[in-house]
Amino acid sequence: QVQLVESGGGLVQTGGSVSLSCAASGPTFSTYVISWFRQHPGKEREFVAGISGAGGASQYGDSVKGRFTISRDNAKKTVYLQMNSLKPEDTAVYYCAAKRSILSADPAATIPRTYDYWGQGTQVTVSP
């Protein structure tokens, strides 16, 4: 059983930066792929970024490549999402999610319904 708690959201101006954290509880944290998803009002959850259990591999959605960076600290059981050059279209609720998988060998890493555990979400609002 893994519990996830996101933090760090808020209001930021276009072009600004914000860092999100996803703190986990439970054993064997390093065996879980952790990913960030976001959800715009009235739309399905969208894959943002994912990171392998050991942190050596990562994957990004096309809309955030080159602007967002995912990282993790297994000693702290925390995954981070550094978001730079923010745009109004980045406004969404951001969720972290976990599943036991090998990121590089998982063709379903970007699919929300394949994840077993979810945080409650944190709002990020980018003003024009």
PDB file of C-alpha atoms in Angstrom:
ATOM      1  CA  GLN A   1       0.000   0.000   0.000  1.00  0.00           C
ATOM      2  CA  VAL A   2       1.333   3.414  -1.009  1.00  0.00           C
ATOM      3  CA  GLN A   3      -0.078   6.768   0.010  1.00  0.00           C
ATOM      4  CA  LEU A   4       0.816   9.854  -1.998  1.00  0.00           C
ATOM      5  CA  VAL A   5       0.503  13.512  -1.013  1.00  0.00           C
ATOM      6  CA  GLU A   6       1.183  16.318  -3.470  1.00  0.00           C
ATOM      7  CA  SER A   7       2.233  19.826  -2.500  1.00  0.00           C
ATOM      8  CA  GLY A   8       3.652  22.956  -4.053  1.00  0.00           C
ATOM      9  CA  GLY A   9       0.891  24.146  -6.344  1.00  0.00           C
ATOM     10  CA  GLY A  10      -0.322  27.710  -6.524  1.00  0.00           C
ATOM     11  CA  LEU A  11      -0.631  30.773  -8.707  1.00  0.00           C
ATOM     12  CA  VAL A  12       2.241  31.756 -10.995  1.00  0.00           C
ATOM     13  CA  GLN A  13       2.653  34.144 -13.904  1.00  0.00           C
ATOM     14  CA  THR A  14       3.303  33.098 -17.474  1.00  0.00           C
ATOM     15  CA  GLY A  15       6.974  32.310 -17.913  1.00  0.00           C
ATOM     16  CA  GLY A  16       7.418  31.571 -14.246  1.00  0.00           C
ATOM     17  CA  SER A  17       8.370  28.410 -12.417  1.00  0.00           C
ATOM     18  CA  VAL A  18       6.928  26.193  -9.746  1.00  0.00           C
ATOM     19  CA  SER A  19       8.077  22.980  -8.111  1.00  0.00           C
ATOM     20  CA  LEU A  20       5.708  20.232  -7.071  1.00  0.00           C
ATOM     21  CA  SER A  21       6.456  17.482  -4.577  1.00  0.00           C
ATOM     22  CA  CYS A  22       4.905  14.076  -4.155  1.00  0.00           C
ATOM     23  CA  ALA A  23       5.615  12.544  -0.767  1.00  0.00           C
ATOM     24  CA  ALA A  24       4.999   8.833  -0.371  1.00  0.00           C
ATOM     25  CA  SER A  25       4.508   6.526   2.539  1.00  0.00           C
ATOM     26  CA  GLY A  26       4.782   2.780   2.562  1.00  0.00           C
ATOM     27  CA  PRO A  27       7.541   0.264   2.007  1.00  0.00           C
ATOM     28  CA  THR A  28       9.543  -0.459  -1.119  1.00  0.00           C
ATOM     29  CA  PHE A  29       9.082   3.000  -2.595  1.00  0.00           C
ATOM     30  CA  SER A  30      11.971   2.432  -4.976  1.00  0.00           C
ATOM     31  CA  THR A  31      10.096  -0.378  -6.727  1.00  0.00           C
ATOM     32  CA  TYR A  32       7.411   2.014  -7.964  1.00  0.00           C
ATOM     33  CA  VAL A  33       7.271   4.044 -11.115  1.00  0.00           C
ATOM     34  CA  ILE A  34       5.967   7.456 -10.139  1.00  0.00           C
ATOM     35  CA  SER A  35       4.299   9.677 -12.696  1.00  0.00           C
ATOM     36  CA  TRP A  36       2.688  13.062 -12.790  1.00  0.00           C
ATOM     37  CA  PHE A  37      -0.606  13.577 -14.572  1.00  0.00           C
ATOM     38  CA  ARG A  38      -2.700  16.684 -14.949  1.00  0.00           C
ATOM     39  CA  GLN A  39      -6.342  17.287 -15.539  1.00  0.00           C
ATOM     40  CA  HIS A  40      -7.958  20.294 -17.140  1.00  0.00           C
ATOM     41  CA  PRO A  41     -11.627  20.962 -16.330  1.00  0.00           C
ATOM     42  CA  GLY A  42     -13.868  18.668 -18.304  1.00  0.00           C
ATOM     43  CA  LYS A  43     -10.997  16.692 -19.795  1.00  0.00           C
ATOM     44  CA  GLU A  44      -9.324  13.381 -19.121  1.00  0.00           C
ATOM     45  CA  ARG A  45      -6.115  13.111 -17.163  1.00  0.00           C
ATOM     46  CA  GLU A  46      -3.035  13.742 -19.260  1.00  0.00           C
ATOM     47  CA  PHE A  47       0.401  12.197 -18.751  1.00  0.00           C
ATOM     48  CA  VAL A  48       3.015  14.793 -17.837  1.00  0.00           C
ATOM     49  CA  ALA A  49       6.130  12.914 -16.751  1.00  0.00           C
ATOM     50  CA  GLY A  50       7.214   9.613 -15.267  1.00  0.00           C
ATOM     51  CA  ILE A  51      10.326   8.331 -13.542  1.00  0.00           C
ATOM     52  CA  SER A  52      11.640   4.846 -12.932  1.00  0.00           C
ATOM     53  CA  GLY A  53      12.013   3.347  -9.475  1.00  0.00           C
ATOM     54  CA  ALA A  54      15.733   3.985  -9.249  1.00  0.00           C
ATOM     55  CA  GLY A  55      15.435   7.359 -10.950  1.00  0.00           C
ATOM     56  CA  GLY A  56      17.642   6.522 -13.894  1.00  0.00           C
ATOM     57  CA  ALA A  57      14.970   6.741 -16.567  1.00  0.00           C
ATOM     58  CA  SER A  58      12.315   9.337 -17.232  1.00  0.00           C
ATOM     59  CA  GLN A  59       9.633  10.047 -19.785  1.00  0.00           C
ATOM     60  CA  TYR A  60       7.774  13.232 -20.681  1.00  0.00           C
ATOM     61  CA  GLY A  61       4.617  14.242 -22.433  1.00  0.00           C
ATOM     62  CA  ASP A  62       5.161  16.155 -25.656  1.00  0.00           C
ATOM     63  CA  SER A  63       3.608  19.343 -24.327  1.00  0.00           C
ATOM     64  CA  VAL A  64       6.094  19.661 -21.458  1.00  0.00           C
ATOM     65  CA  LYS A  65       9.344  18.357 -22.950  1.00  0.00           C
ATOM     66  CA  GLY A  66      12.186  20.767 -22.399  1.00  0.00           C
ATOM     67  CA  ARG A  67      10.241  22.739 -19.782  1.00  0.00           C
ATOM     68  CA  PHE A  68       9.497  20.258 -17.006  1.00  0.00           C
ATOM     69  CA  THR A  69      11.906  17.980 -15.128  1.00  0.00           C
ATOM     70  CA  ILE A  70      10.988  15.025 -12.965  1.00  0.00           C
ATOM     71  CA  SER A  71      13.310  13.697 -10.271  1.00  0.00           C
ATOM     72  CA  ARG A  72      13.131  11.586  -7.165  1.00  0.00           C
ATOM     73  CA  ASP A  73      14.868  11.112  -3.827  1.00  0.00           C
ATOM     74  CA  ASN A  74      14.210   7.577  -2.638  1.00  0.00           C
ATOM     75  CA  ALA A  75      15.756   8.237   0.762  1.00  0.00           C
ATOM     76  CA  LYS A  76      13.077  10.898   1.293  1.00  0.00           C
ATOM     77  CA  LYS A  77      10.413   8.917  -0.574  1.00  0.00           C
ATOM     78  CA  THR A  78       9.654  12.000  -2.620  1.00  0.00           C
ATOM     79  CA  VAL A  79       9.271  12.747  -6.311  1.00  0.00           C
ATOM     80  CA  TYR A  80       9.583  16.260  -7.657  1.00  0.00           C
ATOM     81  CA  LEU A  81       8.313  18.034 -10.742  1.00  0.00           C
ATOM     82  CA  GLN A  82      10.159  21.212 -11.643  1.00  0.00           C
ATOM     83  CA  MET A  83       8.025  23.253 -13.999  1.00  0.00           C
ATOM     84  CA  ASN A  84       9.664  26.091 -15.919  1.00  0.00           C
ATOM     85  CA  SER A  85       8.539  28.469 -18.662  1.00  0.00           C
ATOM     86  CA  LEU A  86       4.954  27.980 -17.618  1.00  0.00           C
ATOM     87  CA  LYS A  87       2.098  28.773 -19.968  1.00  0.00           C
ATOM     88  CA  PRO A  88      -1.578  29.426 -19.268  1.00  0.00           C
ATOM     89  CA  GLU A  89      -2.374  26.042 -20.815  1.00  0.00           C
ATOM     90  CA  ASP A  90      -0.382  24.396 -18.016  1.00  0.00           C
ATOM     91  CA  THR A  91      -3.172  25.423 -15.649  1.00  0.00           C
ATOM     92  CA  ALA A  92      -4.612  22.202 -14.231  1.00  0.00           C
ATOM     93  CA  VAL A  93      -4.848  19.979 -11.200  1.00  0.00           C
ATOM     94  CA  TYR A  94      -1.653  17.951 -10.988  1.00  0.00           C
ATOM     95  CA  TYR A  95      -1.676  14.440  -9.594  1.00  0.00           C
ATOM     96  CA  CYS A  96       1.099  12.014  -8.796  1.00  0.00           C
ATOM     97  CA  ALA A  97       0.497   8.316  -9.239  1.00  0.00           C
ATOM     98  CA  ALA A  98       2.362   5.096  -8.545  1.00  0.00           C
ATOM     99  CA  LYS A  99       2.552   1.598  -9.924  1.00  0.00           C
ATOM    100  CA  ARG A 100       4.975  -1.277  -9.768  1.00  0.00           C
ATOM    101  CA  SER A 101       6.545  -1.387 -13.193  1.00  0.00           C
ATOM    102  CA  ILE A 102       9.720  -0.981 -15.212  1.00  0.00           C
ATOM    103  CA  LEU A 103       9.350   2.353 -16.942  1.00  0.00           C
ATOM    104  CA  SER A 104      11.500   1.564 -19.970  1.00  0.00           C
ATOM    105  CA  ALA A 105       9.572  -1.623 -20.654  1.00  0.00           C
ATOM    106  CA  ASP A 106       6.084  -0.353 -19.943  1.00  0.00           C
ATOM    107  CA  PRO A 107       4.111   0.774 -23.003  1.00  0.00           C
ATOM    108  CA  ALA A 108       1.254   1.749 -20.696  1.00  0.00           C
ATOM    109  CA  ALA A 109       3.260   4.177 -18.579  1.00  0.00           C
ATOM    110  CA  THR A 110       1.265   7.120 -19.926  1.00  0.00           C
ATOM    111  CA  ILE A 111      -2.165   5.576 -19.278  1.00  0.00           C
ATOM    112  CA  PRO A 112      -3.812   6.734 -16.029  1.00  0.00           C
ATOM    113  CA  ARG A 113      -5.977   3.667 -15.456  1.00  0.00           C
ATOM    114  CA  THR A 114      -2.886   1.458 -15.200  1.00  0.00           C
ATOM    115  CA  TYR A 115      -1.760   3.200 -11.999  1.00  0.00           C
ATOM    116  CA  ASP A 116      -2.715   1.764  -8.639  1.00  0.00           C
ATOM    117  CA  TYR A 117      -2.236   4.673  -6.271  1.00  0.00           C
ATOM    118  CA  TRP A 118      -3.061   8.370  -6.579  1.00  0.00           C
ATOM    119  CA  GLY A 119      -2.601  11.507  -4.580  1.00  0.00           C
ATOM    120  CA  GLN A 120      -5.367  14.036  -3.972  1.00  0.00           C
ATOM    121  CA  GLY A 121      -4.012  16.548  -6.477  1.00  0.00           C
ATOM    122  CA  THR A 122      -2.674  20.083  -6.291  1.00  0.00           C
ATOM    123  CA  GLN A 123      -3.857  23.059  -8.330  1.00  0.00           C
ATOM    124  CA  VAL A 124      -1.464  24.982 -10.516  1.00  0.00           C
ATOM    125  CA  THR A 125      -2.779  28.171 -12.077  1.00  0.00           C
ATOM    126  CA  VAL A 126      -0.754  30.133 -14.619  1.00  0.00           C
ATOM    127  CA  SER A 127      -1.983  33.665 -15.143  1.00  0.00           C
ATOM    128  CA  PRO A 128      -1.637  35.279 -18.603  1.00  0.00           C
TER     129      PRO A 128
END
